[in-house]
mmCIF file of C-alpha atoms in Angstrom:
data_model
loop_
_atom_site.group_PDB
_atom_site.id
_atom_site.type_symbol
_atom_site.label_atom_id
_atom_site.label_comp_id
_atom_site.label_asym_id
_atom_site.label_seq_id
_atom_site.Cartn_x
_atom_site.Cartn_y
_atom_site.Cartn_z
ATOM 1 C CA THR A 623 0.257 0.046 -0.044
ATOM 2 C CA GLN A 624 1.314 3.203 -0.820
ATOM 3 C CA LEU A 625 2.154 6.099 1.787
ATOM 4 C CA LEU A 626 1.617 8.547 -0.594
ATOM 5 C CA GLU A 627 -1.038 8.661 -3.431
ATOM 6 C CA GLN A 628 -0.243 10.980 -6.226
ATOM 7 C CA SER A 629 -1.748 12.033 -8.694
ATOM 8 C CA PRO A 630 -2.112 11.963 -12.079
ATOM 9 C CA GLN A 631 -0.348 9.736 -12.668
ATOM 10 C CA PHE A 632 0.383 10.367 -15.890
ATOM 11 C CA LEU A 633 0.373 14.008 -17.715
ATOM 12 C CA SER A 634 0.646 15.286 -21.230
ATOM 13 C CA ILE A 635 0.359 18.681 -21.636
ATOM 14 C CA GLN A 636 1.853 21.575 -24.532
ATOM 15 C CA GLU A 637 3.746 24.112 -23.641
ATOM 16 C CA GLY A 638 2.914 27.245 -21.917
ATOM 17 C CA GLU A 639 0.228 25.179 -20.983
ATOM 18 C CA ASN A 640 -0.532 25.303 -16.314
ATOM 19 C CA LEU A 641 -0.417 22.150 -14.113
ATOM 20 C CA THR A 642 -0.611 21.259 -10.968
ATOM 21 C CA VAL A 643 0.763 17.547 -9.392
ATOM 22 C CA TYR A 644 -0.647 16.326 -6.408
ATOM 23 C CA CYS A 645 0.492 14.267 -3.413
ATOM 24 C CA ASN A 646 -1.724 13.253 -0.273
ATOM 25 C CA SER A 647 -1.196 10.953 2.300
ATOM 26 C CA SER A 648 -3.174 10.394 5.683
ATOM 27 C CA SER A 649 0.275 10.130 7.508
ATOM 28 C CA VAL A 650 2.153 13.735 9.022
ATOM 29 C CA PHE A 651 5.643 14.049 7.908
ATOM 30 C CA SER A 652 8.284 16.027 9.226
ATOM 31 C CA SER A 653 9.046 17.490 5.448
ATOM 32 C CA LEU A 654 8.030 16.836 2.254
ATOM 33 C CA GLN A 655 9.944 16.551 -0.595
ATOM 34 C CA TRP A 656 9.450 16.610 -4.382
ATOM 35 C CA TYR A 657 12.218 15.306 -6.830
ATOM 36 C CA ARG A 658 12.557 14.891 -10.613
ATOM 37 C CA GLN A 659 13.898 12.221 -12.615
ATOM 38 C CA GLU A 660 15.377 11.219 -16.072
ATOM 39 C CA PRO A 661 15.044 7.863 -17.813
ATOM 40 C CA GLY A 662 18.067 6.423 -16.961
ATOM 41 C CA GLU A 663 19.047 8.617 -14.023
ATOM 42 C CA GLY A 664 18.363 8.470 -10.277
ATOM 43 C CA PRO A 665 15.853 10.812 -8.491
ATOM 44 C CA VAL A 666 16.917 14.584 -7.559
ATOM 45 C CA LEU A 667 15.398 17.073 -5.641
ATOM 46 C CA LEU A 668 13.764 19.896 -6.667
ATOM 47 C CA VAL A 669 12.802 21.419 -3.068
ATOM 48 C CA THR A 670 11.874 20.342 0.805
ATOM 49 C CA VAL A 671 8.754 21.795 2.471
ATOM 50 C CA VAL A 672 8.858 21.668 6.124
ATOM 51 C CA THR A 673 6.312 24.011 8.178
ATOM 52 C CA GLY A 674 3.082 23.241 7.208
ATOM 53 C CA GLY A 675 1.288 25.987 5.022
ATOM 54 C CA GLU A 676 4.666 26.944 3.454
ATOM 55 C CA VAL A 677 4.721 27.843 -0.170
ATOM 56 C CA LYS A 678 8.134 27.700 -1.777
ATOM 57 C CA LYS A 679 8.907 28.932 -5.346
ATOM 58 C CA LEU A 680 11.531 27.912 -7.805
ATOM 59 C CA LYS A 681 11.747 29.767 -10.705
ATOM 60 C CA ARG A 682 8.174 28.591 -12.739
ATOM 61 C CA LEU A 683 7.422 25.916 -9.979
ATOM 62 C CA THR A 684 5.503 26.289 -6.673
ATOM 63 C CA PHE A 685 5.158 24.000 -4.098
ATOM 64 C CA GLN A 686 2.950 23.839 -1.126
ATOM 65 C CA PHE A 687 2.683 21.871 1.677
ATOM 66 C CA GLY A 688 -0.661 21.886 3.470
ATOM 67 C CA ASP A 689 -1.476 22.713 6.519
ATOM 68 C CA ALA A 690 -1.979 19.808 8.566
ATOM 69 C CA ARG A 691 1.594 18.501 6.983
ATOM 70 C CA LYS A 692 -0.132 15.446 5.250
ATOM 71 C CA ASP A 693 0.041 16.303 1.974
ATOM 72 C CA SER A 694 1.522 18.991 -0.957
ATOM 73 C CA SER A 695 1.221 19.898 -4.295
ATOM 74 C CA LEU A 696 3.240 20.916 -7.337
ATOM 75 C CA HIS A 697 2.064 23.945 -9.667
ATOM 76 C CA ILE A 698 4.015 24.191 -13.389
ATOM 77 C CA THR A 699 3.237 27.533 -14.767
ATOM 78 C CA ALA A 700 3.909 28.521 -18.604
ATOM 79 C CA ALA A 701 5.181 24.314 -18.438
ATOM 80 C CA GLN A 702 8.552 23.932 -20.961
ATOM 81 C CA PRO A 703 9.365 20.448 -22.815
ATOM 82 C CA GLY A 704 12.374 20.715 -20.531
ATOM 83 C CA ASP A 705 9.833 20.023 -17.485
ATOM 84 C CA THR A 706 9.250 16.696 -18.985
ATOM 85 C CA GLY A 707 10.322 13.887 -16.764
ATOM 86 C CA LEU A 708 8.980 11.503 -13.845
ATOM 87 C CA TYR A 709 8.136 13.689 -10.827
ATOM 88 C CA LEU A 710 7.912 12.120 -7.040
ATOM 89 C CA CYS A 711 7.325 13.380 -4.185
ATOM 90 C CA ALA A 712 7.855 11.733 -0.643
ATOM 91 C CA GLY A 713 7.465 12.551 2.905
ATOM 92 C CA GLU A 714 10.334 11.985 5.664
ATOM 93 C CA ASN A 715 10.207 10.756 8.878
ATOM 94 C CA ASP A 716 13.119 9.550 11.290
ATOM 95 C CA TYR A 717 15.589 10.186 8.494
ATOM 96 C CA LYS A 718 13.203 7.646 5.939
ATOM 97 C CA LEU A 719 11.910 8.980 3.314
ATOM 98 C CA SER A 720 8.196 7.157 1.431
ATOM 99 C CA PHE A 721 7.844 7.960 -1.873
ATOM 100 C CA GLY A 722 4.797 8.576 -4.194
ATOM 101 C CA ALA A 723 4.274 6.478 -7.525
ATOM 102 C CA GLY A 724 5.332 9.673 -8.906
ATOM 103 C CA THR A 725 3.954 11.104 -11.935
ATOM 104 C CA THR A 726 5.026 11.198 -15.809
ATOM 105 C CA VAL A 727 5.136 14.671 -17.507
ATOM 106 C CA THR A 728 4.937 14.615 -21.048
ATOM 107 C CA VAL A 729 5.391 18.390 -22.261
ATOM 108 C CA ARG A 730 5.274 19.021 -25.950
ATOM 109 C CA ALA A 731 6.585 21.406 -28.146
ATOM 110 C CA ASP B 1002 35.088 13.580 -8.609
ATOM 111 C CA ALA B 1003 32.453 13.686 -5.577
ATOM 112 C CA GLY B 1004 29.681 11.895 -4.896
ATOM 113 C CA ILE B 1005 27.971 8.555 -5.217
ATOM 114 C CA THR B 1006 28.122 6.164 -8.005
ATOM 115 C CA GLN B 1007 26.521 2.247 -8.277
ATOM 116 C CA SER B 1008 28.036 -1.161 -10.290
ATOM 117 C CA PRO B 1009 27.959 -2.390 -11.732
ATOM 118 C CA ARG B 1010 24.793 -0.601 -14.035
ATOM 119 C CA TYR B 1011 23.462 -3.183 -15.639
ATOM 120 C CA LYS B 1012 22.820 -6.979 -14.597
ATOM 121 C CA ILE B 1013 22.010 -10.248 -16.032
ATOM 122 C CA THR B 1014 21.283 -12.763 -13.919
ATOM 123 C CA GLU B 1015 19.793 -16.360 -13.474
ATOM 124 C CA THR B 1016 17.597 -18.050 -10.061
ATOM 125 C CA GLY B 1017 19.346 -18.668 -7.552
ATOM 126 C CA ARG B 1018 22.680 -17.118 -7.875
ATOM 127 C CA GLN B 1019 23.516 -14.709 -5.500
ATOM 128 C CA VAL B 1020 24.457 -10.774 -7.226
ATOM 129 C CA THR B 1021 26.018 -8.313 -5.418
ATOM 130 C CA LEU B 1022 25.214 -4.787 -6.092
ATOM 131 C CA MET B 1023 28.141 -2.277 -4.962
ATOM 132 C CA CYS B 1024 27.156 1.277 -4.159
ATOM 133 C CA HIS B 1025 30.474 4.279 -2.792
ATOM 134 C CA GLN B 1026 29.820 7.439 -1.395
ATOM 135 C CA THR B 1027 32.530 9.819 -1.428
ATOM 136 C CA TRP B 1028 30.930 12.492 0.919
ATOM 137 C CA SER B 1029 31.479 10.791 3.964
ATOM 138 C CA HIS B 1030 27.495 10.908 4.558
ATOM 139 C CA SER B 1031 26.446 9.177 7.744
ATOM 140 C CA TYR B 1032 23.693 8.012 6.397
ATOM 141 C CA MET B 1033 22.506 5.298 3.239
ATOM 142 C CA PHE B 1034 19.696 3.559 1.926
ATOM 143 C CA TRP B 1035 18.788 1.101 -0.613
ATOM 144 C CA TYR B 1036 15.904 1.653 -3.199
ATOM 145 C CA ARG B 1037 13.981 -0.224 -5.651
ATOM 146 C CA GLN B 1038 11.709 1.101 -8.109
ATOM 147 C CA ASP B 1039 8.972 -0.774 -10.528
ATOM 148 C CA LEU B 1040 6.380 0.153 -12.796
ATOM 149 C CA GLY B 1041 3.314 1.895 -10.384
ATOM 150 C CA HIS B 1042 5.319 1.131 -7.310
ATOM 151 C CA GLY B 1043 7.830 4.364 -6.801
ATOM 152 C CA LEU B 1044 10.881 3.549 -4.801
ATOM 153 C CA ARG B 1045 10.192 1.164 -2.018
ATOM 154 C CA LEU B 1046 12.773 1.225 0.629
ATOM 155 C CA ILE B 1047 14.441 -1.913 1.045
ATOM 156 C CA TYR B 1048 17.717 -1.498 3.943
ATOM 157 C CA TYR B 1049 19.174 1.761 5.720
ATOM 158 C CA SER B 1050 22.479 2.151 7.378
ATOM 159 C CA ALA B 1051 22.587 5.233 10.265
ATOM 160 C CA ALA B 1052 26.414 4.691 10.209
ATOM 161 C CA ALA B 1053 29.334 2.132 9.951
ATOM 162 C CA ASP B 1054 27.858 -1.154 11.334
ATOM 163 C CA ILE B 1055 24.449 0.443 11.249
ATOM 164 C CA THR B 1056 21.857 -1.171 9.660
ATOM 165 C CA ASP B 1057 17.728 -1.853 9.490
ATOM 166 C CA LYS B 1058 15.424 -3.317 7.306
ATOM 167 C CA GLY B 1059 13.173 -1.020 5.557
ATOM 168 C CA GLU B 1060 10.346 -1.380 3.989
ATOM 169 C CA VAL B 1061 10.337 -5.078 1.705
ATOM 170 C CA PRO B 1062 13.638 -6.566 3.120
ATOM 171 C CA ASP B 1063 12.407 -10.103 2.175
ATOM 172 C CA GLY B 1064 15.358 -11.652 0.019
ATOM 173 C CA TYR B 1065 18.021 -8.990 0.728
ATOM 174 C CA VAL B 1066 21.419 -8.889 2.754
ATOM 175 C CA VAL B 1067 23.108 -5.521 3.571
ATOM 176 C CA SER B 1068 26.570 -4.835 5.323
ATOM 177 C CA ARG B 1069 28.246 -1.800 6.230
ATOM 178 C CA SER B 1070 32.427 -1.780 6.879
ATOM 179 C CA LYS B 1071 33.253 1.530 6.251
ATOM 180 C CA THR B 1072 30.972 4.742 6.088
ATOM 181 C CA GLU B 1073 31.412 4.997 1.876
ATOM 182 C CA ASN B 1074 30.606 1.567 0.897
ATOM 183 C CA PHE B 1075 26.986 -0.507 1.168
ATOM 184 C CA PRO B 1076 26.565 -3.271 -0.488
ATOM 185 C CA LEU B 1077 23.506 -5.088 -1.378
ATOM 186 C CA THR B 1078 23.517 -9.059 -1.842
ATOM 187 C CA LEU B 1079 20.456 -11.083 -3.234
ATOM 188 C CA GLU B 1080 21.245 -14.293 -1.645
ATOM 189 C CA SER B 1081 19.217 -16.474 -4.072
ATOM 190 C CA ALA B 1082 18.073 -14.088 -6.803
ATOM 191 C CA THR B 1083 14.549 -14.750 -8.165
ATOM 192 C CA ARG B 1084 12.573 -13.066 -10.999
ATOM 193 C CA SER B 1085 10.259 -10.606 -8.803
ATOM 194 C CA GLN B 1086 13.343 -8.918 -7.672
ATOM 195 C CA THR B 1087 14.380 -7.905 -11.676
ATOM 196 C CA SER B 1088 14.193 -3.936 -10.894
ATOM 197 C CA VAL B 1089 16.084 -0.939 -10.669
ATOM 198 C CA TYR B 1090 17.835 -0.611 -7.665
ATOM 199 C CA PHE B 1091 18.911 2.950 -6.110
ATOM 200 C CA CYS B 1092 21.494 3.696 -3.392
ATOM 201 C CA ALA B 1093 21.089 6.747 -1.988
ATOM 202 C CA SER B 1094 23.351 8.910 0.930
ATOM 203 C CA ARG B 1095 21.067 12.150 3.213
ATOM 204 C CA ARG B 1096 23.020 14.885 3.790
ATOM 205 C CA SER B 1097 22.940 16.494 7.055
ATOM 206 C CA THR B 1098 19.619 19.080 5.623
ATOM 207 C CA ASN B 1099 17.605 15.970 4.659
ATOM 208 C CA GLU B 1100 18.688 16.030 1.467
ATOM 209 C CA GLN B 1101 18.843 12.235 -0.427
ATOM 210 C CA PHE B 1102 21.965 11.887 -2.983
ATOM 211 C CA PHE B 1103 20.874 9.242 -5.712
ATOM 212 C CA GLY B 1104 23.167 7.187 -7.720
ATOM 213 C CA PRO B 1105 22.735 6.640 -11.183
ATOM 214 C CA GLY B 1106 21.038 2.835 -10.257
ATOM 215 C CA THR B 1107 21.271 -0.493 -11.118
ATOM 216 C CA ARG B 1108 19.361 -2.560 -13.829
ATOM 217 C CA LEU B 1109 18.709 -5.772 -12.853
ATOM 218 C CA THR B 1110 17.270 -8.492 -14.733
ATOM 219 C CA VAL B 1111 16.803 -12.144 -13.066
ATOM 220 C CA LEU B 1112 15.652 -14.813 -15.651
#
């Protein structure tokens, strides 16, 4: 059973459109991390959110951590083909990460 | 070069054989982790280690063995490989700021 549920599983959009990926759980986490993974490579950390209600921006990417520290969202504004990849959310407790199944994002030129 | 490396990158083996996947990090991070990645499951934690000679089970430890005699190395052994262990295996180490750095992965096929 997945501790973290990500939705949608797949997302295909046109360049310039916006997208949102959701990460939900019934568990509380000390932090929530978002990773991006390219084919044939390991995941790379995008951001860590720690405080309930926290919002972090990384250029065109906006990350939110829910008030109860159980859920998070990733919003990409004006997506570009370079944003294509597998996006993974992960909740951390006791130094260990629990990952969602991932969202495969494809941005068409 | 500093970083985290895994070897081999690709491995094909047969059911019942013993296989060891190697992981090496140059940062002297205390925590290291082994994950497997399968379609539809994301990454699942197999084993982790808080320091040399300290290891503990993760979510899916059955059929795997780990050791950590040195801080920089964290090998994962499949004692008797099964087809269900066909997967991509990732090793990671954790910085004190809680970021995990992942290796490039080992793609293992068990025939």
